[in-house]
Every structure is written in structure tokens, then in C-alpha cells.
PDB file of C-alpha atoms in Angstrom:
ATOM      1  CA  MET A   1      10.720  71.370 -32.490  1.00  0.00           C
ATOM      2  CA  SER A   2       7.795  69.239 -33.558  1.00  0.00           C
ATOM      3  CA  PHE A   3       4.731  68.539 -31.493  1.00  0.00           C
ATOM      4  CA  HIS A   4       5.801  64.833 -31.564  1.00  0.00           C
ATOM      5  CA  SER A   5       9.155  65.532 -30.282  1.00  0.00           C
ATOM      6  CA  VAL A   6       7.672  67.796 -27.578  1.00  0.00           C
ATOM      7  CA  LEU A   7       5.374  65.219 -26.460  1.00  0.00           C
ATOM      8  CA  LYS A   8       8.196  62.478 -26.390  1.00  0.00           C
ATOM      9  CA  ARG A   9      10.130  64.682 -24.145  1.00  0.00           C
ATOM     10  CA  CYS A  10       7.510  64.669 -21.518  1.00  0.00           C
ATOM     11  CA  HIS A  11       6.735  60.847 -22.120  1.00  0.00           C
ATOM     12  CA  GLY A  12       7.103  59.101 -18.753  1.00  0.00           C
ATOM     13  CA  ARG A  13       7.061  62.140 -16.403  1.00  0.00           C
ATOM     14  CA  PRO A  14       4.543  61.819 -13.390  1.00  0.00           C
ATOM     15  CA  VAL A  15       1.459  63.481 -14.187  1.00  0.00           C
ATOM     16  CA  SER A  16      -0.413  65.621 -11.333  1.00  0.00           C
ATOM     17  CA  ALA A  17      -3.727  67.309 -12.060  1.00  0.00           C
ATOM     18  CA  LEU A  18      -4.902  70.220  -9.890  1.00  0.00           C
ATOM     19  CA  TRP A  19      -8.307  71.598 -10.322  1.00  0.00           C
ATOM     20  CA  ASP A  20      -9.438  75.014  -9.036  1.00  0.00           C
ATOM     21  CA  TYR A  21     -12.996  73.895  -8.978  1.00  0.00           C
ATOM     22  CA  PRO A  22     -14.657  77.193  -7.735  1.00  0.00           C
ATOM     23  CA  ASN A  23     -12.931  78.883 -10.621  1.00  0.00           C
ATOM     24  CA  SER A  24     -13.581  76.217 -13.257  1.00  0.00           C
ATOM     25  CA  PRO A  25     -16.577  74.052 -12.142  1.00  0.00           C
ATOM     26  CA  ALA A  26     -18.330  71.256 -14.280  1.00  0.00           C
ATOM     27  CA  ALA A  27     -22.139  70.859 -14.483  1.00  0.00           C
ATOM     28  CA  LYS A  28     -23.815  68.312 -12.464  1.00  0.00           C
ATOM     29  CA  GLY A  29     -23.203  64.853 -13.737  1.00  0.00           C
ATOM     30  CA  MET A  30     -20.486  65.969 -15.841  1.00  0.00           C
ATOM     31  CA  ILE A  31     -17.377  65.562 -13.750  1.00  0.00           C
ATOM     32  CA  ALA A  32     -16.987  61.746 -14.261  1.00  0.00           C
ATOM     33  CA  PRO A  33     -17.234  62.108 -17.797  1.00  0.00           C
ATOM     34  CA  MET A  34     -14.742  65.125 -18.074  1.00  0.00           C
ATOM     35  CA  VAL A  35     -12.085  63.358 -15.720  1.00  0.00           C
ATOM     36  CA  ALA A  36     -12.160  60.397 -18.066  1.00  0.00           C
ATOM     37  CA  LYS A  37     -11.486  62.331 -21.205  1.00  0.00           C
ATOM     38  CA  ILE A  38      -8.694  64.123 -19.495  1.00  0.00           C
ATOM     39  CA  ARG A  39      -7.185  61.013 -18.264  1.00  0.00           C
ATOM     40  CA  LYS A  40      -7.482  59.386 -21.864  1.00  0.00           C
ATOM     41  CA  SER A  41      -5.908  62.472 -23.506  1.00  0.00           C
ATOM     42  CA  LEU A  42      -3.045  62.324 -21.062  1.00  0.00           C
ATOM     43  CA  ARG A  43      -2.154  58.765 -21.766  1.00  0.00           C
ATOM     44  CA  PRO A  44       0.458  59.274 -24.351  1.00  0.00           C
ATOM     45  CA  ILE A  45       2.652  61.054 -21.603  1.00  0.00           C
ATOM     46  CA  ASN A  46       1.932  58.913 -18.512  1.00  0.00           C
ATOM     47  CA  PRO A  47      -1.218  58.073 -16.322  1.00  0.00           C
ATOM     48  CA  VAL A  48      -2.353  60.680 -13.971  1.00  0.00           C
ATOM     49  CA  VAL A  49      -0.835  59.761 -10.526  1.00  0.00           C
ATOM     50  CA  GLU A  50      -2.572  62.543  -8.693  1.00  0.00           C
ATOM     51  CA  PHE A  51      -5.890  64.337  -9.488  1.00  0.00           C
ATOM     52  CA  THR A  52      -6.686  66.762  -6.758  1.00  0.00           C
ATOM     53  CA  ALA A  53      -9.652  69.145  -6.614  1.00  0.00           C
ATOM     54  CA  TYR A  54      -9.410  72.067  -4.590  1.00  0.00           C
ATOM     55  CA  THR A  55     -12.631  73.462  -3.303  1.00  0.00           C
ATOM     56  CA  THR A  56     -14.703  75.673  -0.971  1.00  0.00           C
ATOM     57  CA  PRO A  57     -18.330  75.180   0.357  1.00  0.00           C
ATOM     58  CA  LEU A  58     -21.258  76.472  -1.681  1.00  0.00           C
ATOM     59  CA  GLY A  59     -23.817  75.289   0.562  1.00  0.00           C
ATOM     60  CA  PRO A  60     -24.320  72.094   2.646  1.00  0.00           C
ATOM     61  CA  ALA A  61     -26.438  70.119  -0.059  1.00  0.00           C
ATOM     62  CA  ILE A  62     -24.611  71.366  -3.176  1.00  0.00           C
ATOM     63  CA  HIS A  63     -21.228  70.925  -1.408  1.00  0.00           C
ATOM     64  CA  HIS A  64     -21.820  67.367  -0.406  1.00  0.00           C
ATOM     65  CA  ARG A  65     -23.188  66.465  -4.046  1.00  0.00           C
ATOM     66  CA  ARG A  66     -20.197  68.270  -5.613  1.00  0.00           C
ATOM     67  CA  CYS A  67     -17.715  66.546  -3.251  1.00  0.00           C
ATOM     68  CA  THR A  68     -19.320  62.987  -3.805  1.00  0.00           C
ATOM     69  CA  GLU A  69     -19.330  63.392  -7.371  1.00  0.00           C
ATOM     70  CA  LEU A  70     -15.537  64.309  -7.405  1.00  0.00           C
ATOM     71  CA  ARG A  71     -14.737  61.563  -5.197  1.00  0.00           C
ATOM     72  CA  GLU A  72     -16.497  58.857  -7.353  1.00  0.00           C
ATOM     73  CA  ALA A  73     -14.603  60.084 -10.341  1.00  0.00           C
ATOM     74  CA  GLY A  74     -11.471  59.122  -8.511  1.00  0.00           C
ATOM     75  CA  ILE A  75     -10.379  62.726  -7.548  1.00  0.00           C
ATOM     76  CA  GLN A  76      -8.856  63.690  -4.159  1.00  0.00           C
ATOM     77  CA  VAL A  77     -11.039  66.613  -2.633  1.00  0.00           C
ATOM     78  CA  ASN A  78      -9.114  69.059  -0.580  1.00  0.00           C
ATOM     79  CA  GLU A  79     -11.768  71.470   1.046  1.00  0.00           C
ATOM     80  CA  TYR A  80     -11.039  75.175   2.240  1.00  0.00           C
ATOM     81  CA  ASP A  81     -13.008  77.824   4.090  1.00  0.00           C
ATOM     82  CA  LYS A  82     -14.044  80.802   1.948  1.00  0.00           C
ATOM     83  CA  ARG A  83     -11.682  83.720   1.632  1.00  0.00           C
ATOM     84  CA  GLY A  84     -10.427  84.954   4.772  1.00  0.00           C
ATOM     85  CA  ALA A  85      -9.843  88.406   6.532  1.00  0.00           C
ATOM     86  CA  ASP A  86      -6.677  88.943   4.606  1.00  0.00           C
ATOM     87  CA  GLY A  87      -8.378  88.785   1.137  1.00  0.00           C
ATOM     88  CA  LYS A  88      -6.467  85.848   0.072  1.00  0.00           C
ATOM     89  CA  ASP A  89      -8.239  82.942  -1.634  1.00  0.00           C
ATOM     90  CA  PRO A  90      -7.503  79.791   0.289  1.00  0.00           C
ATOM     91  CA  VAL A  91      -7.898  77.394  -3.007  1.00  0.00           C
ATOM     92  CA  ASP A  92      -5.341  79.818  -4.911  1.00  0.00           C
ATOM     93  CA  GLU A  93      -3.042  79.963  -1.998  1.00  0.00           C
ATOM     94  CA  ALA A  94      -3.104  75.989  -1.650  1.00  0.00           C
ATOM     95  CA  ILE A  95      -2.736  75.381  -5.440  1.00  0.00           C
ATOM     96  CA  ILE A  96       0.447  77.750  -5.576  1.00  0.00           C
ATOM     97  CA  GLN A  97       1.847  75.860  -2.614  1.00  0.00           C
ATOM     98  CA  LYS A  98       1.308  72.744  -4.392  1.00  0.00           C
ATOM     99  CA  LEU A  99       2.687  73.915  -7.607  1.00  0.00           C
ATOM    100  CA  GLU A 100       5.866  75.232  -5.805  1.00  0.00           C
ATOM    101  CA  ALA A 101       6.295  71.707  -4.309  1.00  0.00           C
ATOM    102  CA  LEU A 102       5.864  70.140  -7.453  1.00  0.00           C
ATOM    103  CA  GLY A 103       8.568  72.580  -8.843  1.00  0.00           C
ATOM    104  CA  ALA A 104      10.929  71.700  -6.117  1.00  0.00           C
ATOM    105  CA  SER A 105      11.031  68.125  -7.040  1.00  0.00           C
ATOM    106  CA  SER A 106      14.465  66.989  -8.742  1.00  0.00           C
ATOM    107  CA  SER A 107      12.449  64.583 -11.318  1.00  0.00           C
ATOM    108  CA  LYS A 108      10.432  66.458 -13.795  1.00  0.00           C
ATOM    109  CA  VAL A 109       6.722  66.503 -13.543  1.00  0.00           C
ATOM    110  CA  PHE A 110       3.818  67.226 -16.007  1.00  0.00           C
ATOM    111  CA  VAL A 111       1.366  69.459 -14.401  1.00  0.00           C
ATOM    112  CA  VAL A 112      -2.228  69.824 -15.484  1.00  0.00           C
ATOM    113  CA  LEU A 113      -4.022  72.752 -14.085  1.00  0.00           C
ATOM    114  CA  ILE A 114      -7.630  73.080 -14.584  1.00  0.00           C
ATOM    115  CA  SER A 115      -8.378  76.692 -13.934  1.00  0.00           C
ATOM    116  CA  ALA A 116      -8.905  80.131 -15.637  1.00  0.00           C
ATOM    117  CA  ASP A 117      -7.164  82.026 -12.936  1.00  0.00           C
ATOM    118  CA  GLY A 118      -4.339  84.312 -14.006  1.00  0.00           C
ATOM    119  CA  GLY A 119      -3.065  84.413 -10.650  1.00  0.00           C
ATOM    120  CA  TYR A 120      -0.983  81.322 -11.146  1.00  0.00           C
ATOM    121  CA  VAL A 121       1.158  82.693 -14.098  1.00  0.00           C
ATOM    122  CA  ASP A 122       4.230  83.572 -12.049  1.00  0.00           C
ATOM    123  CA  THR A 123       4.264  80.177 -10.516  1.00  0.00           C
ATOM    124  CA  ILE A 124       3.774  78.282 -13.733  1.00  0.00           C
ATOM    125  CA  LYS A 125       6.442  80.225 -15.368  1.00  0.00           C
ATOM    126  CA  LYS A 126       8.989  79.027 -12.555  1.00  0.00           C
ATOM    127  CA  LEU A 127       7.925  75.527 -13.128  1.00  0.00           C
ATOM    128  CA  ARG A 128       8.511  75.749 -16.842  1.00  0.00           C
ATOM    129  CA  ALA A 129      11.802  77.558 -16.205  1.00  0.00           C
ATOM    130  CA  ALA A 130      13.122  74.730 -14.029  1.00  0.00           C
ATOM    131  CA  GLY A 131      12.228  72.029 -16.923  1.00  0.00           C
ATOM    132  CA  HIS A 132       8.868  70.985 -15.671  1.00  0.00           C
ATOM    133  CA  SER A 133       5.643  70.834 -18.266  1.00  0.00           C
ATOM    134  CA  VAL A 134       2.490  72.533 -17.818  1.00  0.00           C
ATOM    135  CA  CYS A 135      -0.992  71.720 -19.476  1.00  0.00           C
ATOM    136  CA  LEU A 136      -4.005  74.078 -19.192  1.00  0.00           C
ATOM    137  CA  VAL A 137      -7.662  72.617 -19.441  1.00  0.00           C
ATOM    138  CA  LEU A 138      -9.604  74.873 -21.409  1.00  0.00           C
ATOM    139  CA  SER A 139     -13.383  74.640 -21.008  1.00  0.00           C
ATOM    140  CA  PRO A 140     -15.292  76.485 -23.911  1.00  0.00           C
ATOM    141  CA  LYS A 141     -17.777  78.110 -21.286  1.00  0.00           C
ATOM    142  CA  ILE A 142     -15.180  79.611 -19.330  1.00  0.00           C
ATOM    143  CA  ARG A 143     -13.031  82.829 -20.035  1.00  0.00           C
ATOM    144  CA  TYR A 144      -9.294  82.517 -19.473  1.00  0.00           C
ATOM    145  CA  SER A 145      -6.426  84.667 -18.768  1.00  0.00           C
ATOM    146  CA  GLU A 146      -4.357  85.255 -21.898  1.00  0.00           C
ATOM    147  CA  ASP A 147      -1.225  85.326 -19.729  1.00  0.00           C
ATOM    148  CA  LEU A 148      -2.150  82.066 -18.115  1.00  0.00           C
ATOM    149  CA  LEU A 149      -2.771  80.459 -21.514  1.00  0.00           C
ATOM    150  CA  LEU A 150       0.442  81.921 -22.880  1.00  0.00           C
ATOM    151  CA  SER A 151       2.664  80.765 -19.764  1.00  0.00           C
ATOM    152  CA  THR A 152       1.831  76.865 -20.505  1.00  0.00           C
ATOM    153  CA  ASP A 153       3.164  74.280 -22.638  1.00  0.00           C
ATOM    154  CA  PHE A 154       0.065  72.444 -23.837  1.00  0.00           C
ATOM    155  CA  ILE A 155      -3.799  72.744 -23.722  1.00  0.00           C
ATOM    156  CA  LEU A 156      -6.442  70.208 -23.521  1.00  0.00           C
ATOM    157  CA  PHE A 157      -9.122  71.449 -25.500  1.00  0.00           C
ATOM    158  CA  GLY A 158     -12.456  70.866 -27.033  1.00  0.00           C
ATOM    159  CA  GLU A 159     -15.306  68.209 -26.233  1.00  0.00           C
ATOM    160  CA  ASP A 160     -12.660  65.505 -26.033  1.00  0.00           C
ATOM    161  CA  PHE A 161      -9.942  67.378 -24.527  1.00  0.00           C
ATOM    162  CA  THR A 162      -7.404  67.094 -27.360  1.00  0.00           C
ATOM    163  CA  LEU A 163      -3.833  67.532 -26.102  1.00  0.00           C
ATOM    164  CA  LEU A 164      -2.402  70.626 -28.313  1.00  0.00           C
ATOM    165  CA  PRO A 165       0.806  72.277 -28.006  1.00  0.00           C
ATOM    166  CA  ILE A 166       1.184  76.012 -27.065  1.00  0.00           C
ATOM    167  CA  ARG A 167       4.905  75.993 -28.257  1.00  0.00           C
ATOM    168  CA  VAL A 168       6.720  73.684 -30.769  1.00  0.00           C
TER     169      VAL A 168
END
């Protein structure tokens, strides 16, 4: 199957972007340009209908600036407390719940994940097994789980976030 035919299969699917911000942060002043490039790269599939950043506080001043910058870029911000006594990361748990909810949808979706966390691999595999498509955004400065990379259909890579297939 060619890249063009894989892309055509995904065309028209609702696009939901989920950002594990503590795991894959953006430098100050770079959020809006990054989001604009991601949105532009996804236009051949469909406009992004949902773009959500999941985050935890880093300190009052930094946290406020980061959340303001995310919101100004058109991103919904979901804030969670730091890791609980149970040792679970609330951001990871919230993203997994959202991925599972998207996977339960009867209409096929195109999920964009901005994270390097290998903890999402099993959930992504279930999404793909149900016929949904998953794209991972790769930042050159962040080290990624190879299992996470290989569990997706596409990557957005490079300065312009070029859409590339993992499988064709």
C-alpha cells in the first residue's frame, strides 16, 4: 500500500491532538509556531478538531506563562496535580483514558500524540487494532521509546513537522 493510499484512507477522519506536555515540552515562545506547523501538516487528513495539552504545575509563574501560551495557541489545557501517593502519573492516566474513549468511538479517528512516553504503547495498539490511526509528533531534542514509535501509523518529523508513514 502506498503512502498516498494510506493517507487517503485517513482523509476526512476527525483529528484529535493530545499533548503530554511534561513529557514533551516546548521552549518558551515556540508553542504557537509549533502548533501552527502541526495543524498545517495535518490538513491533508482533516483540520484538528481537538487539541488538548495535559500538564502539571511547575511553579506558579512558569505554570501561568506556559498555560497562557498554550491557550493563546488555541489549545485546551487540562491541569493535573503532580504524581499521587499511588505512584501513577495523573497526566499519563488522563491521556490513556482519553485514548480509550476515542477508541470506543464507532467512527474512525486520527489521533496525534505529542509524547515520548512508552507507557501509551498498549493503548495505541488497541486503537490501531480497532481501525483508528495514530500519529506521533517527534521533537529532535527528545528521546523516544522505540516501542512507542513502532506502534504508530505516522510521524510528524523535522522542523516543519512533515507527515511520514511508519507503515505503507
